[in-house]
Coordinates of N, CA, C and O and ligand atoms in Angstrom, one line a residue:
M15 N -13.3 31.2 7.9 CA -12.0 31.0 7.1 C -11.7 29.4 7.3 O -11.4 29.0 8.4
P16 N -11.3 29.0 6.1 CA -10.8 27.6 6.2 C -9.5 27.4 6.9 O -8.8 28.2 6.8
D17 N -9.4 26.1 7.6 CA -8.2 25.9 8.2 C -7.2 25.5 7.1 O -7.4 24.7 6.2
P18 N -6.0 26.1 6.9 CA -5.2 25.9 5.9 C -4.4 24.4 6.0 O -4.1 23.8 4.9
T19 N -4.6 23.9 7.2 CA -4.1 22.4 7.3 C -5.1 21.6 6.9 O -4.8 20.2 6.8
D20 N -6.2 21.9 6.6 CA -7.3 20.9 6.3 C -7.3 20.6 4.7 O -7.2 21.5 3.9
T21 N -6.9 19.4 4.5 CA -6.5 18.9 3.2 C -7.8 18.2 2.9 O -8.7 18.1 3.2
V22 N -7.6 17.3 1.6 CA -8.7 16.5 1.1 C -9.2 15.6 2.0 O -10.1 14.8 2.0
W23 N -8.1 15.2 3.0 CA -8.4 14.0 3.9 C -9.1 14.7 5.0 O -8.5 15.7 6.0
T24 N -10.4 14.6 5.1 CA -11.0 15.3 6.2 C -11.1 14.9 7.5 O -11.4 15.3 8.5
S25 N -10.5 13.6 7.5 CA -10.3 13.3 8.9 C -9.2 13.7 9.6 O -8.2 14.1 9.0
D26 N -9.3 13.6 11.0 CA -8.2 14.1 11.8 C -7.1 13.1 11.9 O -6.2 13.3 12.7
R27 N -7.3 12.0 11.4 CA -6.4 10.9 11.6 C -5.8 10.5 10.1 O -6.4 10.7 9.0
P28 N -4.5 10.0 10.1 CA -4.2 9.6 8.8 C -4.7 8.5 8.2 O -5.5 7.5 9.0
V29 N -5.1 8.5 6.8 CA -6.2 7.5 6.5 C -5.3 6.5 5.6 O -6.0 5.6 5.1
I30 N -4.1 6.6 5.4 CA -3.3 5.6 4.9 C -2.5 5.0 5.8 O -1.6 5.4 6.5
R31 N -2.5 3.4 5.6 CA -1.8 2.8 6.5 C -0.9 1.9 5.3 O -1.4 1.3 4.5
A32 N 0.5 1.8 5.5 CA 1.0 1.1 4.6 C 2.2 0.2 5.2 O 2.6 0.3 6.1
V33 N 2.3 -1.0 4.7 CA 2.9 -2.0 5.3 C 3.7 -2.7 4.0 O 3.2 -3.5 3.1
P34 N 5.1 -2.7 4.2 CA 5.6 -3.4 3.0 C 5.5 -5.0 3.2 O 5.6 -5.6 4.3
H35 N 5.6 -5.6 2.0 CA 5.5 -7.0 2.2 C 6.5 -7.6 1.2 O 5.9 -7.8 -0.1
P36 N 7.7 -8.1 1.6 CA 8.7 -8.5 0.6 C 8.4 -9.8 -0.1 O 8.9 -10.0 -1.0
G37 N 7.6 -10.8 0.5 CA 7.2 -11.9 0.0 C 6.1 -11.8 -1.1 O 5.6 -10.8 -1.4
A38 N 5.8 -13.1 -1.5 CA 4.7 -13.2 -2.5 C 3.4 -13.2 -1.7 O 3.1 -13.3 -0.6
L39 N 2.2 -12.9 -2.5 CA 1.1 -12.8 -1.9 C 0.1 -13.7 -2.7 O -0.1 -13.7 -4.0
D40 N -0.6 -14.8 -2.0 CA -1.6 -15.6 -2.6 C -2.8 -15.6 -1.7 O -3.0 -16.8 -1.4
P41 N -3.7 -14.5 -1.6 CA -4.8 -14.7 -0.7 C -5.8 -15.9 -1.4 O -6.8 -16.2 -0.5
R42 N -5.9 -16.1 -2.6 CA -6.8 -17.0 -2.9 C -6.0 -18.4 -3.7 O -6.6 -19.0 -4.3
G43 N -4.8 -18.5 -3.0 CA -4.1 -19.7 -3.8 C -3.4 -19.3 -4.9 O -2.7 -20.3 -5.6
I44 N -3.6 -18.1 -5.5 CA -3.0 -17.7 -6.8 C -2.2 -16.5 -6.4 O -2.6 -15.4 -5.9
T45 N -0.9 -16.7 -7.0 CA 0.2 -15.7 -6.6 C -0.2 -14.4 -7.4 O -0.6 -14.3 -8.5
I46 N -0.4 -13.3 -6.6 CA -0.5 -11.9 -7.2 C 0.6 -11.5 -8.0 O 1.7 -11.7 -7.5
T47 N 0.2 -11.0 -9.3 CA 1.3 -10.7 -10.1 C 1.1 -9.2 -10.7 O -0.1 -8.9 -11.0
C48 N 2.0 -8.6 -10.7 CA 1.9 -6.9 -11.2 C 1.4 -7.1 -12.7 O 2.1 -7.8 -13.4
P49 N 0.4 -6.4 -13.2 CA 0.0 -6.5 -14.3 C 0.9 -5.8 -15.3 O 0.9 -5.8 -16.6
K50 N 1.8 -5.1 -14.7 CA 2.7 -4.0 -15.4 C 4.0 -4.7 -15.8 O 4.5 -4.5 -17.0
C51 N 4.6 -5.2 -14.8 CA 6.1 -5.6 -14.8 C 6.1 -7.1 -14.3 O 7.4 -7.6 -14.4
D52 N 5.3 -7.8 -14.3 CA 5.1 -9.4 -13.9 C 6.0 -9.7 -12.7 O 6.1 -10.5 -12.5
A53 N 6.0 -8.5 -11.6 CA 6.7 -9.1 -10.4 C 5.8 -9.8 -9.6 O 4.4 -9.7 -9.8
T54 N 6.3 -10.7 -8.9 CA 5.4 -11.5 -8.0 C 5.7 -11.4 -6.5 O 5.2 -12.2 -5.6
R55 N 6.4 -10.4 -6.3 CA 6.9 -10.2 -4.7 C 7.3 -8.8 -4.5 O 7.4 -7.9 -5.6
D56 N 7.5 -8.5 -3.2 CA 8.1 -7.1 -3.0 C 6.9 -6.0 -3.1 O 7.1 -5.2 -3.9
W57 N 5.8 -6.2 -2.4 CA 4.9 -5.2 -2.4 C 4.9 -4.5 -1.3 O 5.4 -4.3 -0.2
L58 N 3.8 -3.3 -1.7 CA 3.6 -2.3 -0.6 C 1.8 -2.4 -0.5 O 1.2 -2.5 -1.6
L59 N 1.7 -3.0 0.7 CA 0.1 -3.0 1.0 C -0.4 -1.8 1.6 O 0.2 -1.1 2.4
L60 N -1.5 -1.3 0.8 CA -2.0 0.1 1.4 C -3.4 0.0 2.0 O -4.4 -0.8 1.1
N61 N -3.7 0.3 3.0 CA -5.0 0.1 3.6 C -5.6 1.7 3.8 O -5.2 2.7 4.2
V62 N -6.6 1.8 2.6 CA -7.1 3.2 2.5 C -8.7 3.2 2.9 O -9.3 2.4 2.2
R63 N -8.9 3.4 4.1 CA -10.3 3.2 4.8 C -10.5 1.7 4.7 O -9.9 1.0 5.3
S64 N -11.5 1.3 4.0 CA -11.9 -0.4 4.2 C -11.2 -0.9 3.1 O -11.6 -2.2 3.0
Q65 N -10.6 -0.4 2.1 CA -10.1 -1.0 0.9 C -8.3 -1.2 1.1 O -7.7 -0.6 1.7
V66 N -8.0 -2.3 0.5 CA -6.7 -2.6 0.6 C -6.2 -2.6 -1.0 O -6.9 -3.2 -1.7
F67 N -5.1 -1.9 -1.3 CA -4.5 -1.6 -2.4 C -3.0 -2.3 -2.5 O -2.4 -2.5 -1.3
V68 N -2.7 -2.9 -3.8 CA -1.4 -3.6 -3.9 C -0.5 -2.6 -4.6 O -0.8 -2.1 -5.7
R69 N 0.8 -2.3 -4.3 CA 1.4 -1.3 -5.0 C 2.7 -2.0 -5.3 O 3.4 -2.6 -4.4
C70 N 3.3 -1.8 -6.6 CA 4.3 -2.7 -7.0 C 5.6 -1.6 -7.1 O 5.3 -0.4 -7.0
R71 N 6.9 -2.0 -6.9 CA 7.9 -1.3 -7.1 C 7.9 -0.2 -8.4 O 8.5 0.6 -8.6
C72 N 7.1 -0.6 -9.4 CA 7.3 0.0 -10.6 C 6.1 1.1 -10.6 O 6.0 1.8 -11.5
S73 N 5.6 1.1 -9.4 CA 4.6 2.2 -9.1 C 3.1 1.8 -9.6 O 2.3 2.5 -9.5
C74 N 3.0 0.7 -10.3 CA 1.6 0.2 -10.6 C 0.8 -0.2 -9.4 O 1.6 -0.8 -8.6
E75 N -0.5 0.2 -9.4 CA -1.2 -0.2 -8.2 C -2.4 -0.3 -8.4 O -3.1 0.2 -9.5
W76 N -3.2 -1.3 -7.8 CA -4.5 -1.6 -7.8 C -5.1 -2.1 -6.5 O -4.6 -2.7 -5.7
H77 N -6.5 -2.0 -6.7 CA -7.4 -2.3 -5.7 C -7.5 -3.9 -5.9 O -7.6 -4.5 -6.8
E78 N -7.1 -4.5 -4.8 CA -7.0 -6.0 -4.5 C -8.2 -6.6 -3.8 O -8.1 -6.4 -2.5
P79 N -9.5 -6.9 -4.2 CA -10.6 -7.3 -3.4 C -10.4 -8.3 -2.4 O -11.0 -8.6 -1.5
D80 N -9.5 -9.1 -3.1 CA -9.2 -10.3 -2.1 C -8.4 -10.0 -0.9 O -8.4 -11.0 0.0
L81 N -7.9 -8.9 -0.9 CA -7.3 -8.5 0.3 C -8.2 -7.6 1.1 O -8.2 -6.3 0.8
T82 N -8.9 -8.1 2.0 CA -9.8 -7.3 2.9 C -9.0 -6.5 3.9 O -7.9 -6.7 4.1
R83 N -9.7 -5.6 4.4 CA -9.3 -4.8 5.7 C -8.9 -5.8 6.9 O -8.0 -5.7 7.5
A84 N -9.7 -6.8 7.1 CA -9.7 -7.7 8.0 C -8.4 -8.3 8.0 O -7.6 -8.9 8.9
Y85 N -8.1 -8.9 6.6 CA -6.7 -9.7 6.2 C -5.5 -8.7 6.5 O -4.7 -9.2 7.2
F86 N -5.6 -7.5 6.1 CA -4.6 -6.6 6.5 C -4.4 -6.4 7.9 O -3.4 -6.5 8.2
D87 N -5.4 -6.4 8.8 CA -5.2 -6.1 10.1 C -4.7 -7.4 10.8 O -3.9 -7.3 11.5
E88 N -5.2 -8.3 10.0 CA -4.7 -9.7 10.8 C -3.2 -10.1 10.6 O -2.5 -10.5 11.2
H89 N -2.9 -9.6 9.3 CA -1.4 -10.2 8.7 C -0.5 -9.2 8.8 O 0.8 -9.4 8.8
F90 N -0.8 -7.9 8.9 CA 0.2 -6.9 8.6 C 0.1 -5.8 9.6 O -0.2 -4.5 9.3
T91 N 0.4 -6.1 10.8 CA 0.1 -5.1 11.7 C 1.5 -4.3 12.2 O 1.4 -3.3 12.7
A92 N 2.6 -4.9 11.7 CA 4.0 -4.2 12.1 C 4.8 -4.5 11.0 O 5.0 -5.7 10.6
P93 N 5.9 -3.8 10.5 CA 5.8 -2.5 11.0 C 4.9 -1.5 10.2 O 4.5 -1.9 9.2
E94 N 4.4 -0.6 10.7 CA 3.3 0.2 10.2 C 3.7 1.7 10.5 O 3.9 1.9 11.6
R95 N 3.5 2.5 9.3 CA 3.6 4.0 9.5 C 2.5 4.6 8.8 O 1.5 3.7 8.1
E96 N 2.1 5.7 9.2 CA 0.9 6.2 8.7 C 1.2 7.6 8.1 O 2.2 8.3 8.5
W97 N 0.7 8.2 7.2 CA 0.7 9.4 6.5 C -0.7 9.8 6.1 O -1.6 9.0 5.9
A98 N -0.6 11.0 6.1 CA -2.0 11.8 5.6 C -1.8 12.3 4.2 O -2.7 12.4 3.4
D99 N -0.5 12.0 3.7 CA -0.3 12.5 2.3 C 0.2 11.5 1.3 O 1.1 10.7 1.6
F100 N -0.4 11.1 0.4 CA -0.1 9.8 -0.2 C 1.2 10.0 -1.0 O 2.0 8.9 -0.9
E101 N 1.6 11.2 -1.6 CA 2.8 11.1 -2.4 C 4.0 11.1 -1.3 O 5.0 10.3 -1.8
A102 N 3.7 11.6 -0.4 CA 4.9 11.6 0.8 C 5.1 10.3 1.2 O 6.4 9.8 1.3
A103 N 4.0 9.4 1.3 CA 4.0 8.0 1.6 C 4.9 7.2 0.7 O 5.9 6.5 1.1
M104 N 4.5 7.3 -0.5 CA 5.1 6.7 -1.8 C 6.6 6.9 -1.8 O 7.5 6.0 -2.0
R105 N 7.1 8.2 -1.6 CA 8.5 8.7 -1.6 C 9.1 8.0 -0.3 O 10.2 7.7 -0.6
A106 N 8.6 8.1 0.6 CA 9.3 7.6 2.0 C 9.6 6.1 1.9 O 10.5 5.7 2.4
L107 N 8.7 5.4 1.1 CA 8.8 3.9 1.0 C 9.4 3.5 -0.2 O 9.7 2.4 -0.6
A108 N 9.8 4.5 -1.1 CA 10.5 4.1 -2.4 C 9.7 3.3 -3.2 O 10.1 2.3 -3.9
F109 N 8.3 3.5 -3.2 CA 7.5 2.9 -4.1 C 7.0 4.0 -5.0 O 5.7 3.8 -5.5
D110 N 7.8 4.9 -5.4 CA 7.3 6.1 -6.3 C 7.7 5.9 -7.8 O 7.4 6.6 -8.6
G111 N 8.2 4.5 -8.1 CA 8.4 4.2 -9.4 C 10.0 4.4 -9.7 O 10.5 3.8 -10.7
L112 N 10.7 4.9 -8.8 CA 12.2 5.1 -9.1 C 12.9 3.8 -9.1 O 14.1 3.7 -9.7
L113 N 12.4 2.8 -8.2 CA 13.1 1.6 -8.1 C 12.4 0.7 -9.1 O 12.4 -0.8 -9.0
A114 N 11.8 0.9 -10.1 CA 10.9 -0.1 -10.8 C 11.8 -1.3 -11.4 O 13.2 -0.9 -11.8
G115 N 11.6 -2.2 -11.3 CA 12.4 -3.4 -11.6 C 13.3 -4.0 -10.8 O 13.7 -5.0 -11.0
S116 N 13.4 -3.4 -9.7 CA 14.4 -4.0 -8.5 C 13.7 -4.8 -7.6 O 12.5 -4.4 -7.3
T117 N 14.3 -5.8 -7.3 CA 13.6 -6.4 -6.1 C 14.9 -6.5 -5.1 O 16.0 -6.6 -5.3
W118 N 14.4 -6.5 -3.8 CA 15.3 -6.5 -2.6 C 15.3 -7.9 -2.0 O 14.3 -8.3 -1.5
D119 N 16.7 -8.4 -1.8 CA 16.6 -9.8 -1.1 C 16.9 -9.6 0.4 O 17.5 -8.5 0.5
Ligands
ZN18 ZN1 5.1 -3.7 -11.3

């Protein structure tokens, strides 16, 4: 009988690490820009296994190959929270699109 708490995440540990990053990001010397709303800062960085994703307030999200897990670990150690469920994480961090277009000073 399957464990009802067993989700698509087969790991017993949360697999998403999310770190808000209010400033601009330029891992290659080129400022990262949201392809959807042209925002240049106020990101949420997501580390999912070995990959790092950038998420914008408008809920646009993409894999950013220039941001490696090592880069993530080196630069974004705290504050850090973990979730097992992606949607819960996005709601908790207000990156579910409700605040699209807003930037926080
Ligand atoms: Zn955006």
